Coordinates of N, CA and C in Angstrom, one line a residue:
M236 N -78.2 193.4 80.9 CA -79.6 193.1 80.5 C -80.4 192.3 81.4
L237 N -81.8 192.6 81.6 CA -82.5 191.9 82.5 C -82.9 190.5 81.8
D238 N -82.8 189.4 82.8 CA -83.2 188.1 82.2 C -84.7 187.9 82.2
H239 N -85.3 186.9 81.5 CA -86.7 186.8 81.4 C -87.4 186.8 82.7
E240 N -87.1 186.2 83.6 CA -87.7 186.2 85.0 C -87.9 187.6 85.6
E241 N -86.9 188.4 85.4 CA -87.0 189.9 85.9 C -87.9 190.5 85.1
I242 N -87.8 190.4 83.7 CA -88.8 191.1 82.9 C -90.2 190.8 83.2
V243 N -90.4 189.4 83.4 CA -91.8 189.3 83.9 C -92.3 189.9 85.0
R244 N -91.2 189.9 86.2 CA -91.6 190.4 87.4 C -91.8 191.8 87.3
L245 N -91.1 192.7 86.4 CA -91.4 194.1 86.3 C -92.5 194.5 85.3
Y246 N -92.7 193.7 84.2 CA -93.6 194.2 83.2 C -94.7 193.2 82.9
G247 N -94.7 192.2 83.4 CA -95.8 191.1 83.4 C -95.5 190.0 82.5
P248 N -96.4 189.0 82.5 CA -96.1 187.7 81.6 C -96.1 188.0 80.2
W249 N -95.5 186.8 79.5 CA -95.6 186.6 78.0 C -96.3 185.5 77.7
R250 N -97.2 185.5 76.6 CA -97.7 184.4 76.2 C -96.8 183.7 75.3
S251 N -97.0 182.2 75.3 CA -96.2 181.4 74.5 C -96.6 181.4 73.2
R252 N -95.8 181.9 72.1 CA -96.3 182.1 70.7 C -95.1 181.4 69.9
T253 N -95.6 180.9 68.7 CA -94.8 180.1 67.8 C -94.6 180.9 66.4
P254 N -93.6 180.3 65.6 CA -93.6 180.9 64.5 C -95.0 180.7 63.5
Q255 N -95.7 179.8 63.7 CA -97.0 179.6 63.0 C -97.9 180.7 63.5
D256 N -97.9 181.1 64.8 CA -98.7 182.2 65.4 C -98.3 183.4 64.7
A257 N -97.1 183.8 64.6 CA -96.5 185.0 63.9 C -97.0 185.0 62.3
A258 N -97.0 183.8 61.7 CA -97.3 183.7 60.3 C -98.9 184.2 60.0
A259 N -99.7 183.5 61.0 CA -101.0 183.8 61.0 C -101.4 185.4 61.2
L260 N -100.7 186.0 62.2 CA -100.9 187.5 62.5 C -100.7 188.3 61.3
L261 N -99.5 187.9 60.6 CA -99.0 188.7 59.6 C -99.2 188.1 58.1
A262 N -100.2 187.3 58.0 CA -100.5 186.6 56.7 C -100.7 187.6 55.5
V263 N -101.2 188.6 55.9 CA -101.6 189.8 54.7 C -100.7 190.9 54.9
Y264 N -99.9 191.0 55.7 CA -99.0 192.2 55.9 C -98.1 192.3 54.8
G265 N -97.9 193.4 54.1 CA -97.2 193.6 52.9 C -95.8 193.7 53.1
G266 N -95.2 194.1 54.2 CA -93.7 194.4 54.6 C -92.9 193.1 54.8
Q267 N -91.8 193.4 55.0 CA -90.9 192.3 55.0 C -90.6 192.1 56.6
W268 N -90.6 190.6 57.1 CA -90.5 190.3 58.6 C -89.9 189.2 58.5
W269 N -89.3 188.7 59.7 CA -88.6 187.3 59.8 C -88.6 187.0 61.3
I270 N -88.4 185.8 61.6 CA -88.2 185.2 62.8 C -86.9 185.2 63.4
A271 N -86.6 185.6 64.6 CA -85.3 185.9 65.1 C -85.3 185.1 66.5
G272 N -84.1 185.5 67.3 CA -84.0 185.0 68.6 C -83.7 183.5 68.6
G273 N -84.1 183.0 69.8 CA -83.8 181.5 70.1 C -84.6 180.6 69.1
W274 N -85.7 181.0 68.4 CA -86.6 180.3 67.7 C -85.7 180.2 66.3
A275 N -84.9 181.0 65.9 CA -84.3 181.2 64.7 C -83.0 180.1 64.7
I276 N -82.6 180.1 65.9 CA -81.4 179.2 66.4 C -81.9 177.7 66.2
D277 N -83.0 177.4 66.9 CA -83.7 176.2 66.8 C -83.9 175.7 65.4
A278 N -84.4 176.6 64.7 CA -84.7 176.1 63.1 C -83.4 175.7 62.5
F279 N -82.2 176.4 62.6 CA -80.9 176.2 62.2 C -80.5 174.8 62.6
V280 N -80.4 174.5 63.9 CA -79.8 173.3 64.5 C -80.8 172.2 64.5
G281 N -82.1 172.4 64.3 CA -83.1 171.2 64.1 C -83.4 170.6 65.4
S282 N -83.2 171.4 66.5 CA -83.6 170.9 68.0 C -84.1 172.2 68.6
S283 N -84.8 172.1 69.6 CA -85.4 173.0 70.4 C -85.2 173.1 71.8
R284 N -85.2 174.4 72.3 CA -85.0 174.5 73.8 C -86.2 175.5 74.2
E285 N -86.4 175.8 75.5 CA -87.5 176.4 76.2 C -87.2 178.0 75.8
H286 N -88.4 178.6 75.5 CA -88.3 180.0 75.1 C -89.2 180.9 75.9
G287 N -88.8 181.9 76.2 CA -89.6 182.9 77.1 C -90.7 183.8 76.4
D288 N -90.3 183.9 75.0 CA -91.1 184.7 74.1 C -90.8 184.3 72.6
L289 N -91.4 185.0 71.7 CA -91.1 184.9 70.2 C -90.6 186.3 69.9
D290 N -89.4 186.3 69.2 CA -88.6 187.5 68.7 C -89.1 187.5 67.1
L291 N -89.4 188.6 66.7 CA -89.5 188.9 65.3 C -88.6 190.2 64.8
G292 N -88.2 190.1 63.6 CA -87.4 191.3 63.1 C -88.1 192.1 61.9
I293 N -88.0 193.3 61.9 CA -88.5 194.0 60.7 C -87.5 195.1 60.4
P294 N -87.4 195.6 59.1 CA -86.5 196.8 58.9 C -87.1 197.9 59.5
R295 N -86.2 198.9 60.0 CA -86.6 200.0 60.9 C -87.4 200.9 60.0
G296 N -87.2 201.0 58.9 CA -87.8 201.8 57.8 C -89.4 201.5 57.6
S297 N -89.8 200.3 57.9 CA -91.2 199.9 57.7 C -92.0 200.0 59.1
L298 N -91.4 200.7 59.9 CA -91.9 200.7 61.4 C -93.4 201.3 61.3
E299 N -93.5 202.3 60.6 CA -94.9 203.0 60.5 C -96.0 202.0 59.9
G300 N -95.6 201.5 59.0 CA -96.5 200.5 58.2 C -96.9 199.2 59.1
F301 N -95.7 198.8 59.8 CA -96.0 197.6 60.7 C -97.0 197.9 61.8
I302 N -96.8 199.3 62.4 CA -97.5 199.5 63.6 C -99.1 199.7 63.0
D303 N -99.3 200.4 61.8 CA -100.5 200.6 61.4 C -101.3 199.3 61.1
F304 N -100.5 198.2 60.7 CA -101.1 196.8 60.4 C -101.5 196.3 61.7
V305 N -100.7 196.2 62.7 CA -101.0 195.4 63.9 C -101.7 196.1 64.8
S306 N -101.8 197.5 64.8 CA -102.4 198.2 65.9 C -103.9 197.9 66.1
P307 N -104.7 197.7 65.1 CA -106.2 197.4 65.3 C -106.3 196.3 66.3
G308 N -105.4 195.3 66.4 CA -105.8 194.3 67.3 C -104.5 194.1 68.5
L309 N -103.7 194.8 68.4 CA -102.5 194.9 69.3 C -102.0 196.1 69.7
D310 N -101.8 196.3 71.0 CA -101.3 197.8 71.3 C -99.8 197.6 71.2
V311 N -99.2 198.5 70.9 CA -97.7 198.8 70.5 C -96.9 199.4 71.5
W312 N -96.0 199.1 72.3 CA -95.0 200.0 73.0 C -93.6 199.6 72.7
A313 N -93.1 201.0 72.7 CA -91.6 200.9 72.3 C -90.8 200.5 73.8
A314 N -90.0 199.7 73.6 CA -89.1 199.1 74.7 C -87.5 199.4 74.6
A315 N -87.2 200.2 75.5 CA -85.8 200.8 75.6 C -85.3 201.1 77.1
G316 N -85.4 200.1 77.8 CA -85.0 200.4 79.1 C -86.3 200.7 80.1
S317 N -87.4 201.3 79.4 CA -88.6 201.5 79.8 C -89.6 201.2 78.8
L318 N -91.1 201.3 79.1 CA -92.0 201.1 78.1 C -92.8 202.4 77.8
T319 N -92.8 202.7 76.4 CA -93.7 203.8 76.0 C -94.7 203.6 75.1
S320 N -95.9 204.0 75.3 CA -97.0 203.5 74.4 C -96.7 204.3 73.2
L321 N -97.2 203.7 72.0 CA -97.1 204.3 70.7 C -98.6 204.6 70.1
F322 N -99.4 205.0 71.0 CA -100.7 205.4 70.6 C -100.6 206.8 69.9
G323 N -101.3 207.2 69.0 CA -101.4 208.4 68.4 C -100.4 208.7 67.3
G324 N -99.9 207.8 66.8 CA -98.8 208.0 65.7 C -97.6 208.5 65.9
S325 N -96.8 207.9 67.0 CA -95.7 208.6 67.5 C -94.6 207.7 66.9
A326 N -94.8 206.8 66.1 CA -93.9 205.9 65.5 C -92.7 206.5 64.7
P327 N -93.1 207.5 64.0 CA -91.8 208.1 63.1 C -90.9 208.7 63.9
Q328 N -91.4 209.3 65.1 CA -90.4 210.0 65.9 C -89.6 209.2 67.0
L329 N -89.7 207.8 67.0 CA -89.0 207.1 67.9 C -87.5 207.4 67.7
P330 N -86.8 207.5 68.8 CA -85.4 207.6 68.7 C -84.6 206.4 68.3
E331 N -83.3 206.6 67.9 CA -82.5 205.3 67.6 C -82.4 204.4 68.6
S332 N -82.3 204.9 69.9 CA -82.1 204.2 71.1 C -83.3 203.0 71.2
V333 N -84.3 203.3 70.6 CA -85.4 202.3 70.7 C -85.2 201.2 69.7
G334 N -84.7 199.9 70.1 CA -84.5 198.8 69.2 C -85.6 197.7 69.2
N335 N -86.7 197.9 70.2 CA -87.6 196.8 70.2 C -89.1 197.3 70.3
L336 N -89.9 196.7 69.8 CA -91.4 196.9 70.1 C -91.9 195.8 70.8
W337 N -92.9 196.0 71.8 CA -93.6 195.0 72.5 C -94.9 195.0 72.2
L338 N -95.6 193.9 71.9 CA -97.1 193.8 71.4 C -98.0 193.1 72.4
R339 N -99.0 193.6 72.7 CA -100.1 192.9 73.5 C -101.4 193.4 73.3
A340 N -102.6 192.5 73.5 CA -103.8 193.0 73.2 C -104.4 194.2 74.1
S341 N -104.1 194.1 75.3 CA -104.3 195.1 76.2 C -103.6 195.1 77.5
G342 N -103.6 196.0 78.5 CA -102.9 196.0 79.8 C -103.4 194.8 80.6
A343 N -104.4 194.1 80.4 CA -104.9 193.0 81.1 C -104.3 191.6 80.5
D344 N -103.8 191.8 79.3 CA -103.2 190.6 78.8 C -101.8 190.4 78.7
P345 N -101.3 189.1 78.6 CA -99.9 189.0 78.5 C -99.3 189.5 77.1
W346 N -98.0 190.0 77.2 CA -97.2 190.4 76.1 C -97.2 189.2 74.9
E347 N -97.3 189.5 73.8 CA -97.4 188.5 72.6 C -96.2 188.4 71.8
Y348 N -95.4 189.4 71.5 CA -94.3 189.5 70.5 C -93.4 190.5 70.8
D349 N -92.1 190.2 70.6 CA -91.1 191.2 70.9 C -90.5 191.2 69.5
V350 N -90.5 192.5 69.0 CA -90.2 192.9 67.5 C -88.9 193.7 67.6
M351 N -87.9 193.2 67.0 CA -86.7 193.8 66.9 C -86.6 194.8 65.6
L352 N -86.1 196.0 65.7 CA -86.1 197.0 64.6 C -84.7 197.0 64.2
E353 N -84.3 196.7 62.9 CA -83.2 196.4 62.4 C -83.0 197.5 61.2
A354 N -81.7 198.1 61.4 CA -81.2 198.9 60.2 C -81.0 198.5 58.9
V355 N -81.9 198.7 58.0 CA -81.7 198.2 56.6 C -82.0 199.4 55.6
E356 N -81.1 199.6 54.7 CA -81.0 200.8 53.9 C -80.5 200.2 52.6
G357 N -81.4 200.5 51.4 CA -80.9 199.9 50.0 C -80.6 198.5 50.1
G358 N -81.3 197.6 50.7 CA -80.9 196.3 50.7 C -79.7 195.8 51.6
T359 N -79.2 196.6 52.3 CA -78.1 196.2 53.2 C -78.5 196.4 54.8
W360 N -78.0 195.4 55.4 CA -78.3 195.5 57.0 C -77.1 196.0 57.5
T361 N -77.3 197.0 58.6 CA -76.3 197.3 59.3 C -76.4 196.9 60.8
F362 N -75.3 196.4 61.4 CA -75.3 196.2 62.9 C -75.5 197.4 63.9
K363 N -76.6 197.2 64.6 CA -76.9 198.4 65.4 C -75.9 199.0 66.3
R364 N -75.1 198.1 66.8 CA -74.0 198.4 67.7 C -72.7 198.9 67.3
D365 N -72.5 198.7 65.8 CA -71.3 199.0 65.1 C -71.5 199.1 63.7
A366 N -71.5 200.3 63.2 CA -72.0 200.6 61.9 C -70.9 200.1 60.8
R367 N -69.8 199.6 61.4 CA -68.8 199.0 60.3 C -69.3 197.7 59.9
I368 N -69.9 197.1 60.6 CA -70.5 195.7 60.2 C -71.7 195.9 59.5
T369 N -71.6 195.5 58.2 CA -72.6 195.4 57.3 C -72.7 194.0 56.5
R370 N -74.0 193.9 56.0 CA -74.0 192.7 55.1 C -75.4 192.8 54.3
P371 N -75.3 192.3 53.1 CA -76.7 192.3 52.3 C -77.8 191.6 53.1
L372 N -78.9 192.3 53.2 CA -80.0 191.7 53.8 C -80.5 190.3 53.3
I373 N -80.2 190.0 51.9 CA -80.7 188.8 51.6 C -79.6 187.7 52.1
D374 N -78.4 188.0 52.6 CA -77.5 187.1 53.1 C -77.7 187.0 54.7
C375 N -78.6 187.7 55.3 CA -78.9 187.7 56.6 C -80.1 186.9 56.9
L376 N -80.9 186.5 56.1 CA -82.0 185.7 56.2 C -82.1 184.2 55.5
W377 N -82.8 183.5 55.8 CA -83.0 182.1 55.1 C -84.3 181.6 55.3
E378 N -84.7 180.7 54.4 CA -86.0 180.1 54.4 C -86.2 178.6 54.9
H379 N -87.0 178.3 55.7 CA -87.0 176.7 56.3 C -88.6 176.7 56.6
H380 N -89.0 175.5 55.9 CA -90.4 175.3 56.0 C -91.4 176.3 55.9
G381 N -91.2 177.2 55.0 CA -92.2 178.2 54.7 C -92.0 179.5 55.5
F382 N -91.0 179.5 56.4 CA -90.8 180.7 57.2 C -89.5 181.3 57.0
T383 N -89.4 182.6 57.2 CA -88.1 183.3 57.0 C -87.4 183.6 58.4
Y384 N -86.4 183.1 58.5 CA -85.5 183.1 59.9 C -84.2 184.0 59.6
L385 N -83.9 184.7 60.6 CA -82.6 185.5 60.6 C -81.5 184.5 60.8
R386 N -80.4 184.6 60.0 CA -79.5 183.6 60.0 C -78.8 183.5 61.3
P387 N -78.1 182.2 61.7 CA -77.6 182.1 63.1 C -76.5 182.9 63.3
E388 N -75.6 183.3 62.4 CA -74.4 184.1 62.7 C -74.8 185.5 63.0
I389 N -75.9 186.0 62.4 CA -76.4 187.4 62.7 C -77.0 187.3 64.0
Q390 N -77.9 186.3 64.4 CA -78.4 186.2 65.6 C -77.5 186.1 66.7
L391 N -76.4 185.3 66.6 CA -75.3 185.3 67.5 C -74.6 186.6 67.7
L392 N -74.3 187.3 66.9 CA -73.8 188.7 67.0 C -74.6 189.3 67.8
L393 N -76.0 189.4 67.5 CA -76.8 190.2 68.3 C -76.9 189.7 69.8
K394 N -76.8 188.5 70.0 CA -76.6 187.9 71.4 C -75.4 188.1 72.1
A395 N -74.2 188.5 71.4 CA -73.0 188.4 71.9 C -72.8 189.4 73.1
K396 N -73.4 190.6 73.1 CA -73.2 191.7 74.1 C -73.6 191.2 75.3
D397 N -74.5 190.5 75.8 CA -74.8 190.1 77.1 C -74.3 188.8 77.5
L398 N -74.2 187.8 76.7 CA -73.7 186.5 76.8 C -74.4 186.0 78.1
R399 N -75.8 185.7 78.0 CA -76.5 185.0 79.0 C -76.2 183.3 78.8
P400 N -76.6 182.6 79.8 CA -76.3 181.1 79.7 C -77.1 180.6 78.4
K401 N -78.3 181.1 78.1 CA -79.1 180.6 77.0 C -78.3 180.9 75.6
D402 N -77.5 182.1 75.7 CA -77.0 182.6 74.4 C -75.7 181.9 74.2
D403 N -74.9 181.5 75.3 CA -73.9 180.6 75.2 C -74.2 179.1 74.6
F404 N -75.4 178.7 75.2 CA -75.9 177.4 74.7 C -76.2 177.5 73.3
D405 N -76.9 178.5 72.8 CA -77.0 178.6 71.5 C -75.8 178.6 70.5
F406 N -74.8 179.5 71.2 CA -73.5 179.4 70.3 C -73.0 178.0 70.3
E407 N -73.1 177.4 71.4 CA -72.5 175.8 71.3 C -73.2 174.9 70.2
R408 N -74.5 175.3 70.2 CA -75.3 174.3 69.3 C -75.0 174.6 67.9
C409 N -74.7 175.9 67.6 CA -74.4 176.4 66.2 C -72.9 176.1 65.7
L410 N -72.1 176.2 66.7 CA -70.7 176.1 66.4 C -70.2 174.9 65.4
P411 N -70.6 173.7 65.8 CA -70.1 172.5 65.0 C -70.8 172.5 63.4
I412 N -71.9 173.2 63.2 CA -72.6 173.0 62.0 C -72.6 174.4 61.2
L413 N -72.0 175.4 61.8 CA -72.1 176.6 60.8 C -70.9 176.4 59.9
E414 N -71.4 177.0 58.6 CA -70.5 177.0 57.6 C -69.2 177.7 57.7
A415 N -68.0 177.3 57.3 CA -66.8 177.8 57.7 C -66.8 179.4 57.3
S416 N -67.4 179.7 56.0 CA -67.6 181.2 55.7 C -68.3 182.1 56.6
N417 N -69.3 181.5 57.2 CA -70.2 182.2 58.2 C -69.5 182.2 59.5
L418 N -68.8 181.2 59.9 CA -68.1 181.3 61.2 C -66.9 182.3 61.1
A419 N -66.4 182.3 59.9 CA -65.3 183.4 59.8 C -66.0 184.8 59.7
W420 N -67.1 185.0 59.2 CA -67.6 186.3 59.2 C -68.2 186.7 60.8
L421 N -68.6 185.8 61.4 CA -69.0 185.9 62.7 C -67.7 186.3 63.6
A422 N -66.8 185.6 63.4 CA -65.4 186.0 64.1 C -64.8 187.3 63.8
G423 N -65.0 187.8 62.6 CA -64.5 189.0 62.2 C -65.4 190.2 62.9
A424 N -66.7 189.9 62.8 CA -67.7 190.9 63.4 C -67.4 191.0 64.8
L425 N -67.2 189.9 65.6 CA -66.9 189.8 67.0 C -65.5 190.7 67.3
V426 N -64.6 190.4 66.3 CA -63.3 191.2 66.7 C -63.5 192.6 66.6
A427 N -64.3 193.1 65.7 CA -64.7 194.6 65.4 C -65.4 195.1 66.6
A428 N -66.6 194.4 67.0 CA -67.6 194.9 67.9 C -67.2 194.6 69.5
H429 N -66.6 193.4 69.5 CA -66.4 192.9 71.0 C -65.1 192.2 70.9
P430 N -64.0 192.8 71.0 CA -62.7 192.2 70.6 C -62.1 191.2 71.8
D431 N -62.6 191.4 73.0 CA -62.4 190.4 74.1 C -63.4 189.4 74.2
H432 N -64.2 189.1 73.2 CA -65.5 188.2 73.4 C -64.8 186.7 73.4
P433 N -65.2 186.0 74.2 CA -64.6 184.5 74.6 C -65.1 183.6 73.3
W434 N -66.0 183.8 72.6 CA -66.4 183.1 71.3 C -65.5 183.3 70.3
I435 N -64.6 184.2 70.3 CA -63.6 184.4 69.3 C -62.5 183.2 69.3
E436 N -62.1 182.9 70.3 CA -61.1 181.8 70.6 C -61.8 180.6 70.3
R437 N -63.1 180.4 70.6 CA -63.8 179.1 70.5 C -64.0 179.0 68.9
I438 N -64.2 179.9 68.2 CA -64.5 179.9 66.7 C -62.9 179.4 66.1
T439 N -61.9 180.1 66.6 CA -60.6 179.9 66.1 C -60.3 178.4 66.3
R440 N -60.6 177.7 67.5 CA -60.2 176.3 67.6 C -61.1 175.6 66.9
Q441 N -62.5 175.8 66.7 CA -63.3 175.0 65.7 C -62.7 175.0 64.3
S442 N -62.1 176.2 63.9 CA -61.9 176.4 62.5 C -60.4 175.4 62.3
R443 N -59.8 175.3 63.4 CA -58.5 174.4 63.2 C -58.6 173.1 63.3
S444 N -59.9 172.7 63.7 CA -60.0 171.1 64.0 C -60.5 170.5 62.8

């Protein structure tokens, strides 16, 4: 996975956005959305780190309505190893390999938001890289100061594949304060999806302490 500096070099800069900015953009949007990525970890641990962008999440099934809502002011691009413009109503035909949307006002402007498309069916979230891992969507989200965030154990599972330094830092910030039941859930999900992941042993040690 490319790091943020390489993404900027290849595709252009990102504007610094906050949860407040996202809430203003989506104030009258009727669909479900939440704040994800490092900002979600910050909200849980009560401290912040530097962020290259702001990640949002939406159910994949609401893709068309979301694009219709934001497209009057923002261009929408499918991001999956390369960028594909979604002009002309091509959203419903997006392949499953496309897991993110990038939004910006125009080609002359910085990118604004990175939107993660999550598999949600009948109120159940399914992990995009291992369909054996599921959870009620209501248990994947939490509220804090008027914003809906992705729960940290879900975000850490999403981060686990690439294990960049910032992802390991986020794990270390969450480890001492995650509830035992959610640590156990994360450990089980990692064993299923990434059985050799170093976080498994660290969770085990934390659980024994």
